[in-house]
Each structure stands twice: as structure tokens, then as C-alpha cells.
Short mmCIF file of C-alpha atoms (C1' of nucleotides) in Angstrom, two decimals:
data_model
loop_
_atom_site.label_atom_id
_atom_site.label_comp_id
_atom_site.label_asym_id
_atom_site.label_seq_id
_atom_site.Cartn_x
_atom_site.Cartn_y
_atom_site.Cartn_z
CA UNK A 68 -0.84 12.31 24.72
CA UNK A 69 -2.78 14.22 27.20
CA UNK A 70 -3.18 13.08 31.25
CA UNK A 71 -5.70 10.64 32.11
CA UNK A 72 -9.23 12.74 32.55
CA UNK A 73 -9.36 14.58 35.94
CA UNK A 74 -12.61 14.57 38.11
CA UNK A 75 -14.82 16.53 36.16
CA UNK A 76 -18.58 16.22 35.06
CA UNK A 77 -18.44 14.03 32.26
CA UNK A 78 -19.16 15.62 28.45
CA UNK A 79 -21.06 13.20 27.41
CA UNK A 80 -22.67 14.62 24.24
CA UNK A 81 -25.86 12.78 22.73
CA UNK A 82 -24.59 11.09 19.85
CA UNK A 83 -21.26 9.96 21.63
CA UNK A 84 -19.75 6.96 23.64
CA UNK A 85 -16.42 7.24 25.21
CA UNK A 86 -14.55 10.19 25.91
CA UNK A 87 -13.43 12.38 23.05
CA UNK A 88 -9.88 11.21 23.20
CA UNK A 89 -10.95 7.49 22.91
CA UNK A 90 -13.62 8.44 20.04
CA UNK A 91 -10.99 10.55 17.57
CA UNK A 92 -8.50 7.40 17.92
CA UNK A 93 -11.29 5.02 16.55
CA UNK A 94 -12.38 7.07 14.10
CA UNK A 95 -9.01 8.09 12.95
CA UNK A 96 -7.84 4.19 12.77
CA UNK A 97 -10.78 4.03 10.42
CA UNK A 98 -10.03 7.05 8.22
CA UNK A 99 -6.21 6.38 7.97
CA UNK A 100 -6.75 2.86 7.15
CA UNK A 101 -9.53 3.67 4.50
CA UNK A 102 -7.10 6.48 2.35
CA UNK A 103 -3.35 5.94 3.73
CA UNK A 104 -2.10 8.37 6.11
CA UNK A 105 -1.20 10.43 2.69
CA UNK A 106 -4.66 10.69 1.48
CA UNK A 107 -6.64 11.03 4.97
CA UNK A 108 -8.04 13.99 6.03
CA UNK A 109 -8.33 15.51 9.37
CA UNK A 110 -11.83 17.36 8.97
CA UNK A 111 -12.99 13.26 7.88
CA UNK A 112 -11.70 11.90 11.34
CA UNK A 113 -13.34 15.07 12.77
CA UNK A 114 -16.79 14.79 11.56
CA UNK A 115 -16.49 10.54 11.82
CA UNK A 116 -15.54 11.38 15.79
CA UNK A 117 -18.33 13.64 15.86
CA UNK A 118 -15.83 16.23 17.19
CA UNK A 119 -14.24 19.57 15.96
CA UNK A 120 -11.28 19.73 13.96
CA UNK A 121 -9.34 21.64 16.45
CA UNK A 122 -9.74 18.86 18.66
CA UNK A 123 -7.64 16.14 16.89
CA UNK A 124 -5.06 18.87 17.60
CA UNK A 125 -6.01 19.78 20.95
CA UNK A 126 -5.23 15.72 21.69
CA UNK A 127 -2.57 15.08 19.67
CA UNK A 128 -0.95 17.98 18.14
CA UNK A 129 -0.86 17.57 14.63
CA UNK A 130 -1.80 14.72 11.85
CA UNK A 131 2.07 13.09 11.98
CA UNK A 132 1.69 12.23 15.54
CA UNK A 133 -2.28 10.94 15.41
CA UNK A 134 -0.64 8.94 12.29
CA UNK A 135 2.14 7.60 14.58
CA UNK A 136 -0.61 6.40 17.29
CA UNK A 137 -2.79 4.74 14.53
CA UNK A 138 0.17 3.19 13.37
CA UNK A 139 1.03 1.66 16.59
CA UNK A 140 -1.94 0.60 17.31
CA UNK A 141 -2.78 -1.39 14.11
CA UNK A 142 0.65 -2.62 13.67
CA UNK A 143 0.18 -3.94 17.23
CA UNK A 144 -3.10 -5.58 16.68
CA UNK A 145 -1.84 -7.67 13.50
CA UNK A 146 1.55 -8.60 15.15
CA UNK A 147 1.32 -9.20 18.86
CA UNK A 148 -0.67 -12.66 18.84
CA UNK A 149 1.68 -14.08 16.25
CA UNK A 150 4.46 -13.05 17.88
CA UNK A 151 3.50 -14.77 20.99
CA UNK A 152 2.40 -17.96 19.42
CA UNK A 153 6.02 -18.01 17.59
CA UNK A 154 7.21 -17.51 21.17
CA UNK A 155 5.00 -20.32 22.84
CA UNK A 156 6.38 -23.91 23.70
CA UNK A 157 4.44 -26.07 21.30
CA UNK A 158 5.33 -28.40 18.48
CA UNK A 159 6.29 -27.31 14.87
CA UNK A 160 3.37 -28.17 13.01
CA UNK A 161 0.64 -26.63 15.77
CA UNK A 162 2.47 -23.57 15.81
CA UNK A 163 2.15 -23.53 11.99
CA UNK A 164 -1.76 -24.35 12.51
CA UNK A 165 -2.06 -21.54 15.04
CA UNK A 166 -0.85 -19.11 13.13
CA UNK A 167 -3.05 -19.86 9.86
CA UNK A 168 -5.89 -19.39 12.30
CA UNK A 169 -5.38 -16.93 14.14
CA UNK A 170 -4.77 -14.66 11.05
CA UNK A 171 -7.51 -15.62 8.79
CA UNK A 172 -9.64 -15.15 11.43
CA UNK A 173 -8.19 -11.70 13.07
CA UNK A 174 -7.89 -10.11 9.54
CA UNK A 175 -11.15 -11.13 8.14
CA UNK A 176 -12.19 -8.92 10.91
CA UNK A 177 -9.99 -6.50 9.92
CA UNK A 178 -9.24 -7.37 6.15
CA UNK A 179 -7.97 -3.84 5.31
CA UNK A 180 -4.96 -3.85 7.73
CA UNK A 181 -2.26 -5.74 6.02
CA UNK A 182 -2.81 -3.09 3.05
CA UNK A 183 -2.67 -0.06 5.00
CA UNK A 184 0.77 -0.84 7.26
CA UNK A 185 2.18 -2.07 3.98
CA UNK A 186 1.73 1.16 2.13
CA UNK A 187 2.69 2.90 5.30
CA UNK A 188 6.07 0.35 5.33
CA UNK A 189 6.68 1.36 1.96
CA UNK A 190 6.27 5.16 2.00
CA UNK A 191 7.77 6.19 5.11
CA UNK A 192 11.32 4.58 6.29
CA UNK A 193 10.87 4.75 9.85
CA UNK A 194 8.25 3.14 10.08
CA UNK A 195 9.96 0.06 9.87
CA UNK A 196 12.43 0.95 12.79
CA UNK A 197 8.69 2.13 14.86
CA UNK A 198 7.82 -1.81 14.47
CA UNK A 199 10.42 -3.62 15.48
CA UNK A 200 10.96 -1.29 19.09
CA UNK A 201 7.21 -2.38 19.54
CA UNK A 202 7.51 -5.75 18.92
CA UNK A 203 10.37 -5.84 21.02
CA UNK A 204 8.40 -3.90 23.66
CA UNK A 205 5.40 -6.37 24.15
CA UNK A 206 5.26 -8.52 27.19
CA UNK A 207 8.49 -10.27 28.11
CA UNK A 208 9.62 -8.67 24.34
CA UNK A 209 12.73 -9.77 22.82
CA UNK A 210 14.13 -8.36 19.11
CA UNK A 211 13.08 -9.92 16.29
CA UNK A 212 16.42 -11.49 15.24
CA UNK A 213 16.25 -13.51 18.96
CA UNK A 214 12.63 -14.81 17.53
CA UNK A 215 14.26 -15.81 14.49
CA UNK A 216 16.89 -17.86 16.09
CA UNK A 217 15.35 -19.50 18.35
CA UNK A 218 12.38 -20.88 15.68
CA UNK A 219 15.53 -21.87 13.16
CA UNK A 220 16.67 -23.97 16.35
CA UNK A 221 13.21 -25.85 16.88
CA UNK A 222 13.51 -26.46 12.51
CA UNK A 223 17.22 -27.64 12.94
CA UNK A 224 15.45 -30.15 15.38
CA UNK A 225 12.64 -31.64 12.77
CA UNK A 226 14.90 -31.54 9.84
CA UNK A 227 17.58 -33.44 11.96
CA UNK A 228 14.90 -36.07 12.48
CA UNK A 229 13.60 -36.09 9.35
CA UNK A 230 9.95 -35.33 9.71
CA UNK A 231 10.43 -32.13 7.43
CA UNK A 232 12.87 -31.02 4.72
CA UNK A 233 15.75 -28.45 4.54
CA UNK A 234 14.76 -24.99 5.11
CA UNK A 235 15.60 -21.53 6.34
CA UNK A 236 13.49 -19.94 9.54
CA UNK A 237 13.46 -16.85 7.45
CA UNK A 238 12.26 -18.55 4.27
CA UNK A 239 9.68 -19.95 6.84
CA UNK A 240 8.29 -17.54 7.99
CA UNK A 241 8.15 -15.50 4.63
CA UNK A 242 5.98 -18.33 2.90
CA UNK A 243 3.76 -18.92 6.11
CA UNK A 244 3.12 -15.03 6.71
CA UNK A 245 2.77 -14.26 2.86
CA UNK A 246 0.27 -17.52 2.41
CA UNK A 247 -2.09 -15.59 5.04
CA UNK A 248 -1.27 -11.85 4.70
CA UNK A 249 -1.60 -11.68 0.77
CA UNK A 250 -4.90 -12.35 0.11
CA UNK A 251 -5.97 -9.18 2.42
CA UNK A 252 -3.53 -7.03 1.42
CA UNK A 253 -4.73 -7.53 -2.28
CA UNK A 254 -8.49 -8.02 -1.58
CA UNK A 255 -9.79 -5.27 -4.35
CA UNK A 256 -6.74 -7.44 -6.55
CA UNK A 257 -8.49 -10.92 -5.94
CA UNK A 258 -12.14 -10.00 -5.92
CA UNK A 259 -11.52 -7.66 -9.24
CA UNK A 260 -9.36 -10.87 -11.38
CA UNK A 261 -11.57 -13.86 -9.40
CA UNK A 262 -14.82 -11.92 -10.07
CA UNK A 263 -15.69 -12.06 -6.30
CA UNK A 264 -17.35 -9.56 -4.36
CA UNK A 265 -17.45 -9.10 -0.75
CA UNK A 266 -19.30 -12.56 0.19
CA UNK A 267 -17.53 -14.20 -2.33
CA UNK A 268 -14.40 -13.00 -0.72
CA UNK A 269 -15.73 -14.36 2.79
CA UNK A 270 -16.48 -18.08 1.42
CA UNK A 271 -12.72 -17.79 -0.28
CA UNK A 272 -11.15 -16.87 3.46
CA UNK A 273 -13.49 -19.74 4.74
CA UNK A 274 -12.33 -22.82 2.53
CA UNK A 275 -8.70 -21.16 2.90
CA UNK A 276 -8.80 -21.66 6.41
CA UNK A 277 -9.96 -25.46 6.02
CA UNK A 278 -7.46 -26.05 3.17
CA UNK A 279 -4.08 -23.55 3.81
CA UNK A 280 -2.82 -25.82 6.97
CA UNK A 281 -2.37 -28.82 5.06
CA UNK A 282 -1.07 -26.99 2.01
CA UNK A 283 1.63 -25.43 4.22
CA UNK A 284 2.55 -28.71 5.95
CA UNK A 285 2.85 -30.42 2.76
CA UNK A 286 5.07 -28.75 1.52
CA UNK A 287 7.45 -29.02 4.30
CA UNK A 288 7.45 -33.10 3.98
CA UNK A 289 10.56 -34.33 2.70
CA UNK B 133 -2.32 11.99 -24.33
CA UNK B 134 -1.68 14.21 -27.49
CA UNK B 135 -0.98 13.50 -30.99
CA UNK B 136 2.55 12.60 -32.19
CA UNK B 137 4.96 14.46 -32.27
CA UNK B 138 4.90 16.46 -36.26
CA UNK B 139 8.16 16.90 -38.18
CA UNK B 140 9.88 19.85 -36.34
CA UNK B 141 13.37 20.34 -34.84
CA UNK B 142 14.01 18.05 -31.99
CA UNK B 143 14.23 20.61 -28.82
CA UNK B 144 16.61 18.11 -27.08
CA UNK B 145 17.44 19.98 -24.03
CA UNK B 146 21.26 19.73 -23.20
CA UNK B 147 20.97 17.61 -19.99
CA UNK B 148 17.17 15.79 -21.84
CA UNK B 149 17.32 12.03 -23.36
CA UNK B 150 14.02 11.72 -24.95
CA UNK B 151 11.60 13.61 -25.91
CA UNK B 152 9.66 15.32 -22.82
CA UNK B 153 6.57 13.53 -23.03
CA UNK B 154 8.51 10.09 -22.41
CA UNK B 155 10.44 12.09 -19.61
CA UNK B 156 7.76 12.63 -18.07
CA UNK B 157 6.32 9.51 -17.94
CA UNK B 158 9.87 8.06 -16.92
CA UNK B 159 9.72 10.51 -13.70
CA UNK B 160 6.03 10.62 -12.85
CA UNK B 161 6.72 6.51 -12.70
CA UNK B 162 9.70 6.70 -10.42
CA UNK B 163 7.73 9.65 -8.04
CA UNK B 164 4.53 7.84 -8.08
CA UNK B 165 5.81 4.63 -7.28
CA UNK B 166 8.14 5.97 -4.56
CA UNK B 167 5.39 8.48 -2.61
CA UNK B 168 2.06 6.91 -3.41
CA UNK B 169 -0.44 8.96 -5.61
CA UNK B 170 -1.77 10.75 -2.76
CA UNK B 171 1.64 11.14 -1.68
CA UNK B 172 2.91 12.30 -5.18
CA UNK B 173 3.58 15.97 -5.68
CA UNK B 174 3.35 17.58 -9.34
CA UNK B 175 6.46 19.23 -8.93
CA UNK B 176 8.62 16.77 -8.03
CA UNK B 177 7.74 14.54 -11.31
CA UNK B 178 8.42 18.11 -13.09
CA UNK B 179 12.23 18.55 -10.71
CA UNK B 180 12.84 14.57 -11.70
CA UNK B 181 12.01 15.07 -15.50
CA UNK B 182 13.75 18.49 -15.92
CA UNK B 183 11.15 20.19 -17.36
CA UNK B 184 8.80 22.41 -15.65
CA UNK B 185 5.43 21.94 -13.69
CA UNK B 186 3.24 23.54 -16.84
CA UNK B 187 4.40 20.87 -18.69
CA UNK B 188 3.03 17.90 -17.09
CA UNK B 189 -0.76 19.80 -17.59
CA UNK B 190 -0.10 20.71 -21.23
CA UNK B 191 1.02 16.63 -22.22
CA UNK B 192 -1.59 14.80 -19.40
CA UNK B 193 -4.15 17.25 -18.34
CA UNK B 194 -4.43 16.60 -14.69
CA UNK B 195 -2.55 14.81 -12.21
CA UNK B 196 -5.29 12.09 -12.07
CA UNK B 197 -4.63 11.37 -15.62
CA UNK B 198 -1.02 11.44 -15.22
CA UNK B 199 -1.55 8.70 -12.36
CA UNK B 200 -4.10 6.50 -14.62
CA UNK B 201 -1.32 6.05 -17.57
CA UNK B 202 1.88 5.55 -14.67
CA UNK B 203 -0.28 2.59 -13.03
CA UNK B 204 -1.62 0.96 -16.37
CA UNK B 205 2.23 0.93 -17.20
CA UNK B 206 2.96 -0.69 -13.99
CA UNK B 207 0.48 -3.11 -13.83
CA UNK B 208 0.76 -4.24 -17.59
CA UNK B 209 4.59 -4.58 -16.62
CA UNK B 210 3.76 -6.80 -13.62
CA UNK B 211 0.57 -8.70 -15.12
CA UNK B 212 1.51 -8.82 -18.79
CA UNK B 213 4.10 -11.78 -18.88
CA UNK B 214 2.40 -13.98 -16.38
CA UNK B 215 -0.81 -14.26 -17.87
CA UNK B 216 0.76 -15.40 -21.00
CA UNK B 217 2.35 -18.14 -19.01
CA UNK B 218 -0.82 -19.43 -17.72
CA UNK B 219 -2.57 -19.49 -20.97
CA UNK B 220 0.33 -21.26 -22.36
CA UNK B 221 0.51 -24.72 -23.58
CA UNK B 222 2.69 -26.20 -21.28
CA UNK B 223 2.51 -28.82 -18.25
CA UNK B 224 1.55 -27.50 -14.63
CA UNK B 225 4.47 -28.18 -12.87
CA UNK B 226 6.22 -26.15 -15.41
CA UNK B 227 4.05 -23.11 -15.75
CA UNK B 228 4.57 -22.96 -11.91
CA UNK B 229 8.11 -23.14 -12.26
CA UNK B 230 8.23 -20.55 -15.09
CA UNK B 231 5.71 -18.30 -12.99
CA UNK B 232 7.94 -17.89 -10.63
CA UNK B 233 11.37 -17.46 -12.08
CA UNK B 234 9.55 -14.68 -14.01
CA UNK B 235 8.56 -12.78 -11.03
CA UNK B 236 11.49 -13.12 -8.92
CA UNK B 237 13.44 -11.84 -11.87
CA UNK B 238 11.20 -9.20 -12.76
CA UNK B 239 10.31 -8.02 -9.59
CA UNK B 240 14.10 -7.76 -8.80
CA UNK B 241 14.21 -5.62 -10.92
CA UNK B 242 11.25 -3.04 -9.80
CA UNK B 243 10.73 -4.11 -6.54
CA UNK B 244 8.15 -1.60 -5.02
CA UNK B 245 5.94 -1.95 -8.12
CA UNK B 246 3.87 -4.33 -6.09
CA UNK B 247 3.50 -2.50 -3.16
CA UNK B 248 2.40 0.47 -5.02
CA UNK B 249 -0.17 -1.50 -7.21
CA UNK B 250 -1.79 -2.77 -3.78
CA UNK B 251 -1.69 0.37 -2.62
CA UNK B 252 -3.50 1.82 -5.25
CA UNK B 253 -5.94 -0.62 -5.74
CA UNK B 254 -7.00 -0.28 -2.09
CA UNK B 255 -8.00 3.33 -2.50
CA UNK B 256 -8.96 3.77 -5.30
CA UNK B 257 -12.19 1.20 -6.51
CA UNK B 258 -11.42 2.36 -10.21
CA UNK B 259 -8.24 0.29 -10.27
CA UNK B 260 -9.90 -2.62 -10.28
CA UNK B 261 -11.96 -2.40 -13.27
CA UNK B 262 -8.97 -1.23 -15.24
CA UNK B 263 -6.94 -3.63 -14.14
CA UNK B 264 -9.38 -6.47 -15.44
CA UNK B 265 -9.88 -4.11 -18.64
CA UNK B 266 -6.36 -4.07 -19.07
CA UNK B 267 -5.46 -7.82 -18.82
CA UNK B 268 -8.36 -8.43 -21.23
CA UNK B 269 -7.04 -6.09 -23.58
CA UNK B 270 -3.82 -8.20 -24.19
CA UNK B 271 -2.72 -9.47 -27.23
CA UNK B 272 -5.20 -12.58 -27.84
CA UNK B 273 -6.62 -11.09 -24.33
CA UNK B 274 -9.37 -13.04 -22.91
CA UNK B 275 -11.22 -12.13 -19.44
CA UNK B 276 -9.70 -13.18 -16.35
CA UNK B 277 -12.64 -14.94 -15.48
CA UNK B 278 -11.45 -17.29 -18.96
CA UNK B 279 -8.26 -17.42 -17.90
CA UNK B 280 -9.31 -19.16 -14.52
CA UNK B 281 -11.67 -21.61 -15.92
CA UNK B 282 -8.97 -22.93 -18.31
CA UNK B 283 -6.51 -23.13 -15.49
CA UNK B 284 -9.26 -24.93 -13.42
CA UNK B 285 -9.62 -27.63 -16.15
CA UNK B 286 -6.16 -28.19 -16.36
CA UNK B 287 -5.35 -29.19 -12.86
CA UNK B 288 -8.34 -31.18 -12.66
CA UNK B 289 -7.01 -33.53 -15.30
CA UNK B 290 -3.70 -33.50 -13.01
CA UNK B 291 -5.70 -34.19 -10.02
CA UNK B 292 -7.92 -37.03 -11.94
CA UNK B 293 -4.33 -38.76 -12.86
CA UNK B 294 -3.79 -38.66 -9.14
CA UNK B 295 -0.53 -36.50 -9.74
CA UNK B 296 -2.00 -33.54 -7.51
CA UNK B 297 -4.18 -33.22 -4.80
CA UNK B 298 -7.45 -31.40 -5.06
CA UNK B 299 -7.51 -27.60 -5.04
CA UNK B 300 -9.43 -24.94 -6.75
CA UNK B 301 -7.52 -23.03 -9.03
CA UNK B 302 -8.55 -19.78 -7.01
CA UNK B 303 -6.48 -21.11 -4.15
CA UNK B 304 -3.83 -22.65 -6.51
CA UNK B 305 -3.28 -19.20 -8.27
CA UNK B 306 -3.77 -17.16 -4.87
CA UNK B 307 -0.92 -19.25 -3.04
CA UNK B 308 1.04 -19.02 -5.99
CA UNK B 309 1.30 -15.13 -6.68
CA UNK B 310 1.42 -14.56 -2.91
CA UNK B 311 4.78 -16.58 -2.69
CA UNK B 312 5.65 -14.37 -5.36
CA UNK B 313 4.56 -10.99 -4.82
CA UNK B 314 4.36 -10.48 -1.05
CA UNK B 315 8.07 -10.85 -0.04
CA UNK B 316 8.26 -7.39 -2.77
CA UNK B 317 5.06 -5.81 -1.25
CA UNK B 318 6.56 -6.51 2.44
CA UNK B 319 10.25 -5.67 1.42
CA UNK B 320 11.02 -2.93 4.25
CA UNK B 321 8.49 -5.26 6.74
CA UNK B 322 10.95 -8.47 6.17
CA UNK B 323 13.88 -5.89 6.17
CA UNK B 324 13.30 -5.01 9.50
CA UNK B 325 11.85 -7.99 11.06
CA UNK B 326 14.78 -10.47 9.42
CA UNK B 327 17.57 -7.48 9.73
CA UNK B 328 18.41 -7.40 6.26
CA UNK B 329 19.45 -4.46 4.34
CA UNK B 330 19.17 -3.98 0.45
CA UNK B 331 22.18 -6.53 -0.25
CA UNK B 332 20.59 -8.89 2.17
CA UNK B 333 17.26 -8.71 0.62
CA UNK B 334 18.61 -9.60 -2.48
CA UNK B 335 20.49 -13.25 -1.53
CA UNK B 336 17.60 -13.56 0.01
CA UNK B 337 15.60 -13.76 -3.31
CA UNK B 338 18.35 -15.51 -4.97
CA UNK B 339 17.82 -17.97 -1.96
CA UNK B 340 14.59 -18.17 -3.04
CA UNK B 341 14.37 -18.33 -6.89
CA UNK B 342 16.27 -22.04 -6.02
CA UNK B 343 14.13 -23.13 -3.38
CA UNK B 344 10.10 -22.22 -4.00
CA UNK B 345 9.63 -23.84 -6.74
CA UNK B 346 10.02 -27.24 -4.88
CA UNK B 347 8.39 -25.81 -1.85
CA UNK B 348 5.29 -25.39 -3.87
CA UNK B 349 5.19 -28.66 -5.71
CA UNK B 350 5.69 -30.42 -2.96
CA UNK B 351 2.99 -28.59 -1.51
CA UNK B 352 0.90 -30.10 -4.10
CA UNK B 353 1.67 -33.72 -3.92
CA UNK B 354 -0.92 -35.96 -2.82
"C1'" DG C 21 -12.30 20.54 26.93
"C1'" DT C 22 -14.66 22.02 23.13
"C1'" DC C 23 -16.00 25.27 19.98
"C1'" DT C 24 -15.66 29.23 15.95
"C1'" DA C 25 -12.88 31.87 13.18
"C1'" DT C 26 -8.88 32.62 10.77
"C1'" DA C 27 -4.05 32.61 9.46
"C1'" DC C 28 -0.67 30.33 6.59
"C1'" DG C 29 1.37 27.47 3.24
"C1'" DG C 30 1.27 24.08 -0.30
"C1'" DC C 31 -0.35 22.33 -4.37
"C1'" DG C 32 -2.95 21.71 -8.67
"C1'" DA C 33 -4.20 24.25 -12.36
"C1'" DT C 34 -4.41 28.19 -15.79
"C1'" DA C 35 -2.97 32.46 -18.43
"C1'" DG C 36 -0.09 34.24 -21.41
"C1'" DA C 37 4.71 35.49 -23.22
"C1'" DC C 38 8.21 33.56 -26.18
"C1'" DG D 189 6.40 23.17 -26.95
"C1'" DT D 190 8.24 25.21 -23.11
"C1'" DC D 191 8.63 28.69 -19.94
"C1'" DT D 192 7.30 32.37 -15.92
"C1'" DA D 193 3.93 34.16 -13.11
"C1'" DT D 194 -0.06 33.83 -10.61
"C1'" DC D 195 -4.66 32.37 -9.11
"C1'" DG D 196 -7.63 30.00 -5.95
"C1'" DC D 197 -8.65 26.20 -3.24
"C1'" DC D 198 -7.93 23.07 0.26
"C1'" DG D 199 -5.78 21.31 4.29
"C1'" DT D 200 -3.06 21.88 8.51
"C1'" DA D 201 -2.45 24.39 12.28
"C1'" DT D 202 -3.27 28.23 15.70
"C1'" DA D 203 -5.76 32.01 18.37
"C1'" DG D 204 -8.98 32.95 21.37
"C1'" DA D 205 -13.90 32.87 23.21
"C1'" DC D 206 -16.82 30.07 26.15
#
DNA sequence: GTCTATACGGCGATAGAC
DNA sequence: GTCTATCGCCGTATAGAC
């Protein structure tokens, strides 16, 4: 990370909005999430910036730390709403709606996220550690196993009155977040064994979001 | 791939089960899986098999090749069973139930084949066609495109007796495999985020091999 | 801050002995 | 069939001019 811009004529090259630092970030969040950090190439995010490699390094040193930033920042984009909305004071079954919506609609806008931060999840370890400081470091953040508890409390409370069935808040939360994750992070899966292509995939996400609530909520009935 | 092996004296290195082609393909599956195929270096499948880098070019060519026989493997190992369940004559409620016992148990078993297939299949546009080649290519194999009609009919006759509610079998078979498959493809996300470590993770599948099944029939109950 | 030029190492691939 | 040795490219990273 480099100090905010001092007062100084700004660059401002033809073809190019933003400053440079701004411009390499976007157009390394595309590149990384298009081939994996493994596969991605820094003269790619160079030439998509519209900037020199020796730039990206210039900014941010070499292609582990750029990775790191990317990394961040989509993991952040995917996670911080639901987190919040987990966090909110609201009722069971409109937290359960929120959450549906608010990730069919986020990811459709972004529908090869889930995919790249669960390669990244898979192939490097620390990653995982990276995720749960940020989470815990958003507004007002607490750790993940204080989120946890306190939504297994609110379930103890509708299973006590019987308006849903036995269940963990970790099984919970697994079947919710897999019901809207999965289908992004195996897009090229879906479209290739449903015969879909990318419309086709949009119309699926579309009578998902109409049907996936009440699927969900059924299945907690007792 | 080359021919088989002619008559001649077994080499059988001292420290070598099998011959080295099968080696090979035993330690370019563990490396691939583990690093990614971009991730994947040449001579660490070599280190892992005990044989040297030349090798691996003299039995598959090119690493390329090398990855296209590990991920048919994989995904034949993962797809194979289940889509002889679904063509099965059996009722609904008990193709979900064996569906899912299948893949808990088998995905226990190899449980970052998932994320690696997703991971492949999102950058590379090739997997998808051989994926659908592959499944078609099955003993009896029809297209998956068959396979979903035939599913579709049968849980219309379910629905029509008013022992289901309505859902396409798209959704029926995406909501199904994503309760499946995800908690595997997300292992070190719901790791971190549920504080688990490797012995946690697995009660935590045991948990779930006795409760999803009921979680997703209820879901379907009118 | 941004560029050009280049050093350096890693990796896939091949040649050729045994 | 299996090895050793080596080639040549490609990708990251740095040096240094402007």
C-alpha cells in the first residue's frame, strides 16, 4: 500500500479513469477471479489496467500481496452483508428470506466469486485464518463462533415453541449458504449437465429466487 | 496413453508398488488435486511417484494430458455412482435418500475432489464438454439432458398424487447435489467460520448423513 | 509515478546414454 | 523403460532513465 496521492497534476492518460492504483486493483480482481491466483498473470492485469507491468509492483510489491488485496476485497464483498443480516434483530424466517435475496441477487452480479475464494480456500491454508480476522474486523465485528451462538440461541427459541423442528445453527447455516452459494460456484457444472447457457442460467437464478425461500422454510416445519 | 505393458521382467523398483505408469497416475491425482492444475508442478507428481520427471513425458506426453486423464478419473469417481441412482428404478424419496448416503460416504472419503472439479471446470471451458462426454459414455450411458427428462417425469407423477409439491427437476437435482457437495467444496471455509478442525469436520458429516435426508423431504412436502 | 530494458529463476519439455 | 543433463521459454521481479 502506497500513501494517499499527494498534490500533484493529475496523470490522467486518455484511455483511463481513476488513478492507476484504483485501475490495477479492478483489473486485477478481474484477472485473478477469471484464472485463480495460480493461473493469473501479471502482464494480463497489466495490459487489462492499461498500465506497465512494473507498475503492479511499483503499488504493491509483488503478485502474493496484489493476491492478498484481491482476496480481501472479494471475500469482503460476498460476506459482509450476510454477516450483518445474521447480526440484525429480525425474526427467524425473514432473516432466512434476506439472506436468499441478498445472495442470488449480489452473486448473479458477480456469479464467478463463490468459485474463485473457494479454490483460493482450498489451495492456500491461510487463507482461511485471512477471513475470519476480516469478518471479525467489519463494523462492530465479533468472531464467527459469537455469530454462531447467538443464531443457535434465536433457533433454541422457535424449536422451544414449536414453529420449527430440531436443528443445529451450524447445520443451518451450511444448508442455507450451500442452497445459494452452489449453483455459482458450479455454474460451467450446471449449464454443461442442464444444457443451459448463459441466459438460461439467468432464468434458473430467477425462478430460484421465487421458489428457494419456501423450499428452505419447508423444510424447517416440524 | 501407451500400449500395455509386453511380457518383460517386472522392473519393480525396491521402494515401487505398481507398475510406474499407475504410479504416476496415483501421484499426479494426489498433486493435482491438492495444488490445482495451474498450481501443479511436474516435478512434484515425479518426487510423489518416485520416479523421475522424464517419465511423466515418456507415459502422458504433456502435462495437459496428464491433467485431462487425473480429472476424468475424478469426475467419473464423483459422477459415476450417482447417475446410476437416478436412472434407477426405485421410488423418489428413496433415490434421495440413497443419493445422499452415497456422497457423504464417498466424499468422506476424497474430500477435496469437489473443490478441485469446480475449480477446474471454472477455468478451463473444455471441462465441461468432457464432463457431459464422460457421463454419456457410462455403461448404458445416456445424455444428461435424458437423464433429466426422466427424472422430470418421475416427480411429476409424485406431484400429480399430491405427495410433493411442484418443482422442476433442475431445482430438485440442483438443491439436492448442493446439500451434498458444497459442505466438501467449502471444507476449510466451514472450518474456519464454524471452528472445526479435521476431527470436527468429520462428526460434523456424520451429523449430517442422519439428519439431511429428512431435511430435504420435508422440504418437499406439500 | 510511469516507463523500458533486463536479470534471474522456475518449469515444461527434449536429447541421448544405459 | 528409466535415467541424467540440458535447452529454451515464460513469468516475476528489479534497475534505472525520464
Amino acid at each position: 500500500m502506497v500513501k494517499k496521492k499527494a498534490a500533484s497534476a493529475p496523470p490522467q492518460t486518455a484511455l483511463a479513469d481513476g488513478d492507476a492504483e484504483q485501475r490495477i486493483l479492478d483489473a486485477a480482481h478481474k484477472v485473478f477471479i477469471r484464472r485463480g491466483t495460480a493461473g493469473a498473470r501479471m502482464q494480463e492485469i497489466a495490459d487489462e489496467a492499461g498500465v506497465n507491468k512494473a507498475l503492479l509492483h511499483y503499488y504493491f510489491r509483488n503478485k502474493s500481496r496484489l493476491a492478498d488485496a484481491i482476496f480481501q476485497r472479494v471475500a469482503g464483498a460476498v460476506f459482509g452483508r450476510i454477516v450483518l443480516v445474521v447480526r440484525e434483530q429480525s425474526a427467524l424466517d425473514d432473516k432466512v428470506r434476506s439472506i436468499i435475496a441478498i445472495y442470488l441477487e449480489q452473486l448473479s452480479r458477480s456469479p464467478y466469486a463463490p468459485g474463485y475464494i473457494l479454490a483460493e480456500l482450498n489451495q492456500d491454508p491461510e487463507r482461511g485464518r485471512q477471513l475470519v480476522q476480516m469478518i471479525s474486523g467489519l463494523r462492530d465485528g465479533v468472531a464467527p463462533s459469537v455469530l454462531i451462538e447467538a443464531l443457535q440461541a434465536q433457533i433454541d427459541v422457535s424449536i422451544r415453541a414449536g414453529t420449527i423442528r430440531r436443528i443445529s445453527a451450524q447445520q443451518f447455516l451450511t444448508n442455507l449458504v450451500s442452497l445459494c452459494i452452489f449453483p455459482f460456484a458450479a455454474k460451467p457444472l450446471l449449464c454443461a449437465m442442464l444444457g443451459m447457457d448463459d441466459a438460461g442460467f439467468v432464468a434458473f437464478i430467477e425462478e430460484r429466487k421465487r421458489t428457494l425461500p419456501e423450499f428452505f422454510l419447508n423444510a424447517l416445519r416440524p
